[in-house]
Amino acid sequence: MAGHSQFANIKHRKGAQDAKRSKVFTKLRKEIIIAARSGPPTPDLNPRLRAAIASAKAENLPKDRIEAAIKSAQGNAADDSYEEITYEGYGPGSTAIVVHALSNNRNRTAGELRHIFSKHGGKLGEKGSIAYLFDHVGLVVYKAESIESFDALFNLATSLGAIDLEEGGEGEDKVYTIICSVEDFGKVRDGLYAQYSDGELAKLSWRPKQKVQVDSPELCAKLVSFLNDLEDNDDVQYVEGDFAIVGWRLKIEVRYNSFGGVDSLEALNSRCSSTSLWDDQENAKKLLSERARVEEVLASFRTLEREHADCVELFDMADEGDGEFLGGLWETLTQLERRVGRKKAECMFSGEADNSGCFLVIRPGAGGTESSDWAAMLLRMYVRWAETYHGFTTEIIDKIDGEAAGLKSVTVKMSGRGAYGWMKTESGVHRLVRISPFDSSSRRHTSFASVEVSPIADDTINIEILEKDLRIDTYRASGAGGQHVNKTESAVRITHIPSGIVVQCQTSRSQHQNRAEAYSLLRSRLYEMELQEKEKKMAQEHDSRCDIGWGHQIRSYVMHPYRMVKDLRTGCETGDVDSVLNGDLDKFITATLTYKLSQAQR
């Protein structure tokens, strides 16, 4: 099965590469046909044809296809009756765009380009609508290493009527670009070719009079996607715009908190080097642990800064027309920005249990099947968030299925460094508004479910639990029946009488394992209560006995009559409901962590 999957992946990648190669060959063939028709069909007598053939050979277009294209130019085949068309329009961010196309069906090409412009928030304009922002010029490009004397090239170019000569690139990539008017292009090109042989490129082009530097990640993403779609069109030969995509400078700010007001590594090092450090062993362990955490955070940010610098350097060297390369860099920077955001959020972890794992309990509110199904949707959302976005491991330690669908309750153990620090902001009531899939009349329903989060209390945390305060019940685990039904009383329920906390576990067929897991969950719940007493603000948000309804909700998920997820504490919102329900929660959690930090600093 794995071999089949691997072969399928290879076949898929090869298919994509072949499709792209085919598009390149099609565009090269069109240019050869147009070039052959613009002058003699002999390369020695036709500089444009000579340049087109050189470009085709550079892309490994087979010799027989080159010869066939030249021969086709001498015929009258309707399919090869291409005409050169220039389109103008506005792309994403009101950028000015000029598209040069070779088409044998003007209406088809215009329709396809109009669709691409509209799809990306732009508009295909009339002829002349943005041409005033560009200069229509001729370009002849030579590699610097092929030119012995820059001065000699400059003198010859100006004597032929060139307007300017520009230098670009560095090292082996350094080039000289001779710029001339459209009227003088043929004379300048032929004169330079006679002296220096053929250059790297010779063509008529639209050059923006002024370029706008684009460094907004959002606009860069839109422009890269827009350029990719244009380049994928078979009729488009090249695209010019009045913008320059530059490397995005992510503002990486190292900000972290530490207990006792110590907020710098230097201060921590000073305290850890004190001769009286071990007078208080418990405090010493906390100091050393905090220093290790801060050092780890700083090392992570240095790594991110190096990766960001590499991406910026690649952007500075990139060709604006290389949409695929820019698209790949955009994906890399997008992932880098996500990682920076996560590290910034982790720097806001200030609680003593924030680096622990956690237990997550989800219970539906009133509403029967609707709320039970909403609880199941929340379980899926949090599991995907934990495993896909953060690499945490999850384990369901207790689950009671709903009568018709969904869940009556579920308890999940989430393991991973910082799981509680992230998840603690999710405690509260979550509201869903949608057209019910269980209502034959397709009416809109509102459902509620509560989420409770408590840190995993490890063995180093002293939680006193007296046997006389516990009531331990055993019972048969619930299930669908059949040959796998549990015939022994392996499920365990523990009630802590003073606090009223009830925990249970039935995932294992071993009563001893279930008892140990339930006891661990009880310790975590009691530890959470202790933390709540230390922080009064946390007590309101972690009240596990509040009504599951309107008055205590923290976030609403609306799927009808409009689509929006909104956090009622911070005002953070998005219209991409599907993405959130698939686990993309970092935006909301980070906003809440920032809000709580600002509240604590008042």
Coordinates of N, CA and C in Angstrom, one line a residue, residues 11 44 125 163 360 450:
K11 N 4.1 10.0 -9.5 CA 3.4 10.2 -10.7 C 2.7 11.6 -10.7
D44 N 19.8 33.7 -39.5 CA 20.9 34.6 -39.7 C 20.5 35.9 -40.2
G125 N -8.7 46.4 -17.9 CA -9.1 47.8 -18.3 C -9.1 47.9 -19.8
I163 N 18.8 54.9 -25.4 CA 18.5 55.9 -24.4 C 19.3 55.8 -23.1
L360 N -8.6 18.1 29.1 CA -9.7 18.9 28.4 C -11.0 18.1 28.6
S450 N -19.7 23.4 27.0 CA -18.7 23.9 27.9 C -17.4 23.2 27.7

